[in-house]
PDB file of C-alpha atoms in Angstrom:
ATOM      1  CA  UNK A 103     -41.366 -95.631-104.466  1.00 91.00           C
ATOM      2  CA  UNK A 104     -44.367 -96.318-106.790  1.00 94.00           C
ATOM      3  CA  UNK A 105     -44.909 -99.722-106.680  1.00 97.00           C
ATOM      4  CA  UNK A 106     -47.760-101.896-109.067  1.00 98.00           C
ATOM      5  CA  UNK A 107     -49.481-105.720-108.959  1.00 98.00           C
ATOM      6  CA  UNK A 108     -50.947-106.811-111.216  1.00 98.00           C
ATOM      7  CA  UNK A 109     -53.981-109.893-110.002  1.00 98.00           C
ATOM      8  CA  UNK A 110     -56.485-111.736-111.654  1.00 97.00           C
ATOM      9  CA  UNK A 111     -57.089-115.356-113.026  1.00 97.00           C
ATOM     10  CA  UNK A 112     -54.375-116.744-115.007  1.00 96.00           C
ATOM     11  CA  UNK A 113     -56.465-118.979-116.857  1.00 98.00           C
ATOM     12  CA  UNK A 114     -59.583-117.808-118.710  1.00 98.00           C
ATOM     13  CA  UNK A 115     -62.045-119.897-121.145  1.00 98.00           C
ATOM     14  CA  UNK A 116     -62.400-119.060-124.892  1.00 98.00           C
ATOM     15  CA  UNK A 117     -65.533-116.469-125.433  1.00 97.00           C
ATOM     16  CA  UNK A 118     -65.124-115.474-121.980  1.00 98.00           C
ATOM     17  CA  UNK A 119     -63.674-112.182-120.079  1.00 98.00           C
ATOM     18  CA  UNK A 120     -60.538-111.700-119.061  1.00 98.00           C
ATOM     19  CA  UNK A 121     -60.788-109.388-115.814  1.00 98.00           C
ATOM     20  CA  UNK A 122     -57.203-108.093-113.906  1.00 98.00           C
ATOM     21  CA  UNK A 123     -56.726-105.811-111.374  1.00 98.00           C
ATOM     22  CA  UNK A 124     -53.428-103.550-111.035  1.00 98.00           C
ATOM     23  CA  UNK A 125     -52.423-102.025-107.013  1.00 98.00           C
ATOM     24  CA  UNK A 126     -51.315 -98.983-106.943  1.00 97.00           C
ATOM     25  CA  UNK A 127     -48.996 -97.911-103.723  1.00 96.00           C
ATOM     26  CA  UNK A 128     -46.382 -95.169-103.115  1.00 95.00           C
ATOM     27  CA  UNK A 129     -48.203 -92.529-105.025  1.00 94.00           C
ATOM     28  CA  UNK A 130     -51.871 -90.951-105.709  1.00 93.00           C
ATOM     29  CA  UNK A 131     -53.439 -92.881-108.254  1.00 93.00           C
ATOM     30  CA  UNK A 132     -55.879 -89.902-108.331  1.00 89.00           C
ATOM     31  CA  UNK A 133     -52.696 -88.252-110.120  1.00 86.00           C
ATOM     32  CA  UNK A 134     -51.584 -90.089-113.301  1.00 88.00           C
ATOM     33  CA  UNK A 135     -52.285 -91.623-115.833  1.00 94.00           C
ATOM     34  CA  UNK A 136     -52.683 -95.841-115.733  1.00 96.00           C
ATOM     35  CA  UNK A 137     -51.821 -97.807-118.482  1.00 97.00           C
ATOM     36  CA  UNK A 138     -52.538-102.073-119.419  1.00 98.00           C
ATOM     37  CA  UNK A 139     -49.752-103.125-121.490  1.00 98.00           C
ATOM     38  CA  UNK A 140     -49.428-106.943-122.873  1.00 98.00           C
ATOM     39  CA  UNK A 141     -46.693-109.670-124.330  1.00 98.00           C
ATOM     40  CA  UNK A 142     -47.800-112.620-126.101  1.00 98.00           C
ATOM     41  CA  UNK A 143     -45.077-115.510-125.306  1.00 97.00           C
ATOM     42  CA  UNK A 144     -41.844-115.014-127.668  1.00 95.00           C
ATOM     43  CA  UNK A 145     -43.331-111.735-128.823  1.00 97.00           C
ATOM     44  CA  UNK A 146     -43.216-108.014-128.297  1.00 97.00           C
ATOM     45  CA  UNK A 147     -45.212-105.214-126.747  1.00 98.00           C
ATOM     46  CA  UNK A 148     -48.764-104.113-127.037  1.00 98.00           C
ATOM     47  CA  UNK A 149     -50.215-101.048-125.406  1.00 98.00           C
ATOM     48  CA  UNK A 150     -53.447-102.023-124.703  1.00 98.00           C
ATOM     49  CA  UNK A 151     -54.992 -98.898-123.162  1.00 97.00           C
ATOM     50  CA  UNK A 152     -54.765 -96.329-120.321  1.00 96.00           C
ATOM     51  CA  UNK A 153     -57.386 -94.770-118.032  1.00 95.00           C
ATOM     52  CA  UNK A 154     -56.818 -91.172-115.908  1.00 91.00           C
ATOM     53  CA  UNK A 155     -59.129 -90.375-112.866  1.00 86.00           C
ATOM     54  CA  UNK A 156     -61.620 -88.308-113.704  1.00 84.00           C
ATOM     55  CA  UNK A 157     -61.320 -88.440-117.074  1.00 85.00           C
ATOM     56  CA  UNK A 158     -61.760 -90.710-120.958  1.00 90.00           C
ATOM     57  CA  UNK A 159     -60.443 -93.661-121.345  1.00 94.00           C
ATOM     58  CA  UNK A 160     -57.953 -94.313-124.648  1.00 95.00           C
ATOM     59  CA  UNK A 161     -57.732 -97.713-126.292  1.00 97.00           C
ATOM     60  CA  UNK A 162     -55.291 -99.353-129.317  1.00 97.00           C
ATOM     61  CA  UNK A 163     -57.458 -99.240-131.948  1.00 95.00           C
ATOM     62  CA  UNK A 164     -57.297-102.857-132.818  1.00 96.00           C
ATOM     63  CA  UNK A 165     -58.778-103.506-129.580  1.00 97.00           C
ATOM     64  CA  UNK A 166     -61.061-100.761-128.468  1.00 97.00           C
ATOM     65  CA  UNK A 167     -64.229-103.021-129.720  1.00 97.00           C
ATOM     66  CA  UNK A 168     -63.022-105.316-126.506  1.00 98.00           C
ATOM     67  CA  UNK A 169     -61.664-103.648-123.823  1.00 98.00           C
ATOM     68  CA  UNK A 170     -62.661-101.656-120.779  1.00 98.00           C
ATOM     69  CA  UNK A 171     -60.753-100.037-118.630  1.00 97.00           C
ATOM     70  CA  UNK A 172     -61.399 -98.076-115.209  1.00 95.00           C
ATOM     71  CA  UNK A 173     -59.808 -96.695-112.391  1.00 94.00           C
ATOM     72  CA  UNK A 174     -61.222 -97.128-108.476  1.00 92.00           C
ATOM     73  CA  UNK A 175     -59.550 -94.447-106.754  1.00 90.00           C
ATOM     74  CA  UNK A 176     -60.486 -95.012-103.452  1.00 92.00           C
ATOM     75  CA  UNK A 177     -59.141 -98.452-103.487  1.00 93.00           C
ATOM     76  CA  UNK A 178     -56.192 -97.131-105.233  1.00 95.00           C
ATOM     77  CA  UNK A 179     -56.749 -99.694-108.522  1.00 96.00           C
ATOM     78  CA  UNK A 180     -57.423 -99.675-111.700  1.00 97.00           C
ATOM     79  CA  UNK A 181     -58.989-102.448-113.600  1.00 97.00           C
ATOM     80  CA  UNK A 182     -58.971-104.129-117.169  1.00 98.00           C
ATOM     81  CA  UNK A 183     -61.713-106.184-119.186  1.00 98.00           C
ATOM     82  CA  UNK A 184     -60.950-108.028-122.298  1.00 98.00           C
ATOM     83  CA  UNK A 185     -64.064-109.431-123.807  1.00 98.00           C
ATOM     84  CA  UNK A 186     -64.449-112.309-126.336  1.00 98.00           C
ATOM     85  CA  UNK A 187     -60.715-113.811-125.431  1.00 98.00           C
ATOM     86  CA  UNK A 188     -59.453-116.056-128.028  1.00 98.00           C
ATOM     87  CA  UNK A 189     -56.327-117.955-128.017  1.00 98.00           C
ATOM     88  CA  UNK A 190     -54.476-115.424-129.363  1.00 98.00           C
ATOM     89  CA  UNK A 191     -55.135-112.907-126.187  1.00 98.00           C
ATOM     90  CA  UNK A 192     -52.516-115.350-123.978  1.00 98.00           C
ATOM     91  CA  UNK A 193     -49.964-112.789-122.875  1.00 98.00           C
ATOM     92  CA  UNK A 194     -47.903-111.654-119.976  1.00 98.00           C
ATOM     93  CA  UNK A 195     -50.148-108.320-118.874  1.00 98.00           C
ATOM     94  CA  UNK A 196     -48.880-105.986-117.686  1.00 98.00           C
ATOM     95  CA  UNK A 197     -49.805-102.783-115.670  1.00 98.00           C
ATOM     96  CA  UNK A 198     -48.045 -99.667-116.172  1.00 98.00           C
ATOM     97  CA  UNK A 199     -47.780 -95.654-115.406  1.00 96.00           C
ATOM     98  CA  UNK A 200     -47.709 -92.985-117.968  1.00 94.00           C
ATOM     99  CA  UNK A 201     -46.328 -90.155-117.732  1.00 91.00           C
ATOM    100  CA  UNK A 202     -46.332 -87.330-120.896  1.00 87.00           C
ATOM    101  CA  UNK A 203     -45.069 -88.123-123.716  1.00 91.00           C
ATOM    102  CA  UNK A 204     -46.425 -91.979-123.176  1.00 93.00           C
ATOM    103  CA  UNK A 205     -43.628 -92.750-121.666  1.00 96.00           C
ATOM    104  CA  UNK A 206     -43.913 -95.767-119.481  1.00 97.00           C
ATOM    105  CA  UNK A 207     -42.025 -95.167-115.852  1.00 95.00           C
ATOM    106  CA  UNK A 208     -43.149 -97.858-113.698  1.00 96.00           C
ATOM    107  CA  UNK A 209     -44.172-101.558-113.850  1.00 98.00           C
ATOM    108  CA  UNK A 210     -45.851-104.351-112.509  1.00 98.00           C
ATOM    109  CA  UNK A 211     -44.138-107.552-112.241  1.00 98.00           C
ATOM    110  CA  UNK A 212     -46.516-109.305-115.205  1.00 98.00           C
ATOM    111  CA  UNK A 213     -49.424-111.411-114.800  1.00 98.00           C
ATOM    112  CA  UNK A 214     -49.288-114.764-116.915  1.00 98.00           C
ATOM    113  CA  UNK A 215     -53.009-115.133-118.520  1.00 98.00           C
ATOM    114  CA  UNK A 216     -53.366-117.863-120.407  1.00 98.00           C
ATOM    115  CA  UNK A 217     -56.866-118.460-122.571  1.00 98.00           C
ATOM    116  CA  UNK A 218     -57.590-122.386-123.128  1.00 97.00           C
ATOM    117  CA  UNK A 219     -60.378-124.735-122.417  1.00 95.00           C
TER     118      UNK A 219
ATOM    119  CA  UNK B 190     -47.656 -94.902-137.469  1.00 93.00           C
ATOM    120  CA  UNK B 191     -45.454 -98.092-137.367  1.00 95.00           C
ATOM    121  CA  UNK B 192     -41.858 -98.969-136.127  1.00 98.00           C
ATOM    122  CA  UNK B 193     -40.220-101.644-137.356  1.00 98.00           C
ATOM    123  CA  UNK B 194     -37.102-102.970-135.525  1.00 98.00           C
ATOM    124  CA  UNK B 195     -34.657-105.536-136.975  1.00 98.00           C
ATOM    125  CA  UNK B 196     -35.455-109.117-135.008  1.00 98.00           C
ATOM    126  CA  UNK B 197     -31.545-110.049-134.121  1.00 98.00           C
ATOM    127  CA  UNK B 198     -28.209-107.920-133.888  1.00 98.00           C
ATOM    128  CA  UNK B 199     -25.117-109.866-132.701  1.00 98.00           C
ATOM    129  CA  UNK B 200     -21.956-107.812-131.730  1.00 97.00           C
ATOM    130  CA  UNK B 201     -18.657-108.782-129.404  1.00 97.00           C
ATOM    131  CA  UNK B 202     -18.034-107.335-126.081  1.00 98.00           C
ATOM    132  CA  UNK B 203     -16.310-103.856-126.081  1.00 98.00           C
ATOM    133  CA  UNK B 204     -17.716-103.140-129.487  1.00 98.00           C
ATOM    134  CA  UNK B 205     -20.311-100.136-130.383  1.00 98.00           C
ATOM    135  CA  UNK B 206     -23.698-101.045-131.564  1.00 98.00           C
ATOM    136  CA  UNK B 207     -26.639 -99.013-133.209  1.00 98.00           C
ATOM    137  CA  UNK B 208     -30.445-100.609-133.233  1.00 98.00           C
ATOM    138  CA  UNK B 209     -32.265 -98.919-135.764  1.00 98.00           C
ATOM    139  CA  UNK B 210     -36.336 -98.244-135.173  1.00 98.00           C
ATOM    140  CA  UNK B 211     -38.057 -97.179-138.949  1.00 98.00           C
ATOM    141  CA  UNK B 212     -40.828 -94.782-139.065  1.00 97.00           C
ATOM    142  CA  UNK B 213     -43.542 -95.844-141.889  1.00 96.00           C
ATOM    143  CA  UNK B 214     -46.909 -94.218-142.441  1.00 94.00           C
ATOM    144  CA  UNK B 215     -45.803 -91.204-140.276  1.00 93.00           C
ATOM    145  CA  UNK B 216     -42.732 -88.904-139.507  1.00 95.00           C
ATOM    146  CA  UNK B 217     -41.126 -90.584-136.522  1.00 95.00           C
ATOM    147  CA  UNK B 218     -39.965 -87.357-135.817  1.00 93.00           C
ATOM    148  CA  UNK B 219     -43.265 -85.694-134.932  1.00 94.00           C
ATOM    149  CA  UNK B 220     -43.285 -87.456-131.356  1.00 95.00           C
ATOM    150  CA  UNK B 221     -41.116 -88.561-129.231  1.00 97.00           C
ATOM    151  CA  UNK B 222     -39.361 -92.388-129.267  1.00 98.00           C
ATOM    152  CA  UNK B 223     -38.579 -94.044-126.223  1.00 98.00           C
ATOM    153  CA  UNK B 224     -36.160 -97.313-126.122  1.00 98.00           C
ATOM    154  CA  UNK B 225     -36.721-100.241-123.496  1.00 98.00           C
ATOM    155  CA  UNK B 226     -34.430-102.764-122.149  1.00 98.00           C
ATOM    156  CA  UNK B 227     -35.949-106.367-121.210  1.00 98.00           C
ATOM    157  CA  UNK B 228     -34.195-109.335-119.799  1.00 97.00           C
ATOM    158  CA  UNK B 229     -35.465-112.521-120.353  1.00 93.00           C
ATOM    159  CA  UNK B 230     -37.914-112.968-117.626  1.00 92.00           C
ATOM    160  CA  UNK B 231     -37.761-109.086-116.347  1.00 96.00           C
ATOM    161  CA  UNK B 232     -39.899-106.110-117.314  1.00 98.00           C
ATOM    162  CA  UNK B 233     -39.153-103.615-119.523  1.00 98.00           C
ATOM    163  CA  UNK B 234     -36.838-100.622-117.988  1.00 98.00           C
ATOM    164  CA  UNK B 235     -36.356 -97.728-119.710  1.00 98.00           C
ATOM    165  CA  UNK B 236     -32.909 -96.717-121.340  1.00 98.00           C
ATOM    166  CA  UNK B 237     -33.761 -93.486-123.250  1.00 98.00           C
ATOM    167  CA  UNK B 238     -36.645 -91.355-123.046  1.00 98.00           C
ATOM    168  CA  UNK B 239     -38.018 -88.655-125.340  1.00 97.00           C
ATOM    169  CA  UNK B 240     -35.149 -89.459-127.768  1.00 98.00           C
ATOM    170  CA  UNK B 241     -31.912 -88.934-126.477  1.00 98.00           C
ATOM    171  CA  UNK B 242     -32.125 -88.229-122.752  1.00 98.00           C
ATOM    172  CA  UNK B 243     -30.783 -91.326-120.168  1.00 98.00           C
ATOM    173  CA  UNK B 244     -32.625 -92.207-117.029  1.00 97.00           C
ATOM    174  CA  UNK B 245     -30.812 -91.726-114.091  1.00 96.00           C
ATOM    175  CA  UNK B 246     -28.963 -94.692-113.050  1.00 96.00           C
ATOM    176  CA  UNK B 247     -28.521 -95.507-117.139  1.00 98.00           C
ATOM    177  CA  UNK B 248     -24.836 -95.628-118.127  1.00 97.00           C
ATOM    178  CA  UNK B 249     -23.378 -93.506-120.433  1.00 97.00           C
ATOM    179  CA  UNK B 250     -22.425 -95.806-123.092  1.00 98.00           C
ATOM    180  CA  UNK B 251     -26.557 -95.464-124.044  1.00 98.00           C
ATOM    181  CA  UNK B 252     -27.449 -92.566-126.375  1.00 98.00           C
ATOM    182  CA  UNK B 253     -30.320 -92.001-128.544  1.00 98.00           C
ATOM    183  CA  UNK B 254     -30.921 -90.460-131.792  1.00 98.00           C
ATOM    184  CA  UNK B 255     -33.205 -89.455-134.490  1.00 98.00           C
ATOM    185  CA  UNK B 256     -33.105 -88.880-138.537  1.00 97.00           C
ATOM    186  CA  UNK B 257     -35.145 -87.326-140.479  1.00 96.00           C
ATOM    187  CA  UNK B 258     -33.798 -87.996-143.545  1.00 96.00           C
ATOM    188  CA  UNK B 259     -34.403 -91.912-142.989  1.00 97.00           C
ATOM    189  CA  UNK B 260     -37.619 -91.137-140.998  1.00 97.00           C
ATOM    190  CA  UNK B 261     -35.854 -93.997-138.026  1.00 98.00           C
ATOM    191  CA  UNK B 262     -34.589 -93.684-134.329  1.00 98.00           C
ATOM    192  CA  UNK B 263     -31.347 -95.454-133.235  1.00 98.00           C
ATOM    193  CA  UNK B 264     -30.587 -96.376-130.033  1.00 98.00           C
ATOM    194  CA  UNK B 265     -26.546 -96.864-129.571  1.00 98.00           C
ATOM    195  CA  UNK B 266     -24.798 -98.675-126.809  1.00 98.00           C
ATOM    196  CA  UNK B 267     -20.923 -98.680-126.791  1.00 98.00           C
ATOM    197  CA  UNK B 268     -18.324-100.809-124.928  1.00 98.00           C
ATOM    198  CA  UNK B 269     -20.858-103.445-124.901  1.00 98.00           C
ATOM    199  CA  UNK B 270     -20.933-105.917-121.942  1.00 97.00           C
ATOM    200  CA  UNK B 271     -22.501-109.132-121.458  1.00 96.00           C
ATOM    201  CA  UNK B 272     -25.001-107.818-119.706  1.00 96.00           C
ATOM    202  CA  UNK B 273     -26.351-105.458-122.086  1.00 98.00           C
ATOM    203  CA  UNK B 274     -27.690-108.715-123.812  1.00 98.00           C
ATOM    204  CA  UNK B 275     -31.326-108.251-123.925  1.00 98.00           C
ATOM    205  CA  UNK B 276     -34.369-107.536-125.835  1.00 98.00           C
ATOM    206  CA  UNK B 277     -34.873-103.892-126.922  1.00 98.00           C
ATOM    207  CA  UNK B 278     -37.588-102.362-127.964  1.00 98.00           C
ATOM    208  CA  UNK B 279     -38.631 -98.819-129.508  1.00 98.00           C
ATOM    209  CA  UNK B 280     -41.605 -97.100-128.745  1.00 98.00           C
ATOM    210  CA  UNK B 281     -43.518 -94.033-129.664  1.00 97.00           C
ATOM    211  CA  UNK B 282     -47.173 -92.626-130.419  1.00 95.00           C
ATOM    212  CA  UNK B 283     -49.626 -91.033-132.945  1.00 91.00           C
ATOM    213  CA  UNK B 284     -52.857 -89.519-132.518  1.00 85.00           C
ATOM    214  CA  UNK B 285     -54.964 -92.471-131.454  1.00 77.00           C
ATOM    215  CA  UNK B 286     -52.487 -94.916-130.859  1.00 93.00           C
ATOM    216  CA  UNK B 287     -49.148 -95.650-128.486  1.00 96.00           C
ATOM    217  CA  UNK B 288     -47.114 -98.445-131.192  1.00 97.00           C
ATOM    218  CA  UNK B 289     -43.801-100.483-130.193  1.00 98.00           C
ATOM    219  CA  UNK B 290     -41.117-101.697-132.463  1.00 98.00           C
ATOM    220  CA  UNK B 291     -41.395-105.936-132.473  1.00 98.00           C
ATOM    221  CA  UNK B 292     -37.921-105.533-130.725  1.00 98.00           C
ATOM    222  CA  UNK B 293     -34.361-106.545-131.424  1.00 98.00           C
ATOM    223  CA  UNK B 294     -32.998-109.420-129.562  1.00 98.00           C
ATOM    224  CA  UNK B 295     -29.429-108.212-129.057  1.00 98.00           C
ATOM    225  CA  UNK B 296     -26.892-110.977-128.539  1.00 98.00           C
ATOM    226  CA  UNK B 297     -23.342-110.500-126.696  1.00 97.00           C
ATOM    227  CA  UNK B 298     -20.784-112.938-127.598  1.00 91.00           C
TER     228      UNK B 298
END
């Protein structure tokens, strides 16, 4: 069963980076596709990104100025980076797999990050 | 591309209900539209992929659709239960981009 964990701070200060690592177990991360997906409290979904082994990363548009993300596949992770947080990146993040078609299979329980001073 | 989902939809138990998902500044049509289920506190789960096809372990009372005509996806769910009360939320893709509806909070009662 393909499992994923999300872990990282859950508090980060304003200018600052956010920085979360998502564990990958039960398959080959060397083998899909890894996506970073986010919920601001009371709101909806934003893809945030995904990263392949080997290969580009793609970012949402309206935050490709900020964010980094990589894939370690010998530790079987993948990482994100979220640069200049404001108030306004406080979200539930979430890691995710993609399969074709962007479909999202698999998730990680959510990692609260909150960005305050 | 974006999808815009209606924020609330209240029906009674046993009843069918449709949650529409409208295409604007691209044919919703051109890719395919996934629908997630979320439970306050849970993580998404899918319902329907790649328009109308149902995960395994899904019940049948989920179907998908799409149409062209009003450029929107609809994701139906008949003899409603109480625990199909949830947030829903469409999802597709363009080019550069993967977008999600805002969601529809789908109350039971």
């Amino acid at each position: 069963q393909v499992h994923l964990q999300e872990s990282g701070p859950g508090l980060v200060k304003p200018s600052e980076t956010l920085s979360l690592t998502c564990s990958v177990s039960g398959v080959s991360i060397g083998a899909g596709f890894w996506s970073w997906i986010r919920q601001p409290p009371g709101k909806g979904l934003e893809w945030i990104g995904y990263v392949y082994s080997g290969g580009s990363p793609s970012y949402n548009p309206s935050l490709k100025s900020r964010v980094t993300i990589s894939v370690a596949t010998s530790q079987s992770q993948f990482s994100l980076q979220l640069s200049s947080v404001t108030a306004a990146d406080t979200a539930v993040y979430f890691c995710a797999r993609r399969l074709g078609a962007n479909l999202f299979d698999f998730w990680g329980q959510g990692l609260r990050v909150a960005v305050s001073s | 591309l974006m999808l815009a989902q209606p924020p609330s939809v209240s029906e009674s138990p046993g009843k069918t209900v449709s949650l529409s998902c409208t295409g604007s500044g691209g044919r919703i049509a051109s890719n395919y539209v996934h629908w997630y289920q979320q439970r306050p506190g849970s993580v998404p789960t899918t319902v329907i992929y790649n328009d109308n096809q149902r995960p395994s372990g899904v019940p049948g009372r989920f179907s998908g659709s799409i149409d062209r005509s009003s450029n929107s996806a609809s994701l139906t769910i008949s003899g409603l239960q109480t625990e199909d009360e949830a947030d829903y939320y469409c999802q597709s893709y363009d080019d550069n981009n993967v977008i999600f509806g805002g969601g529809t909070k789908l109350t039971v009662l």
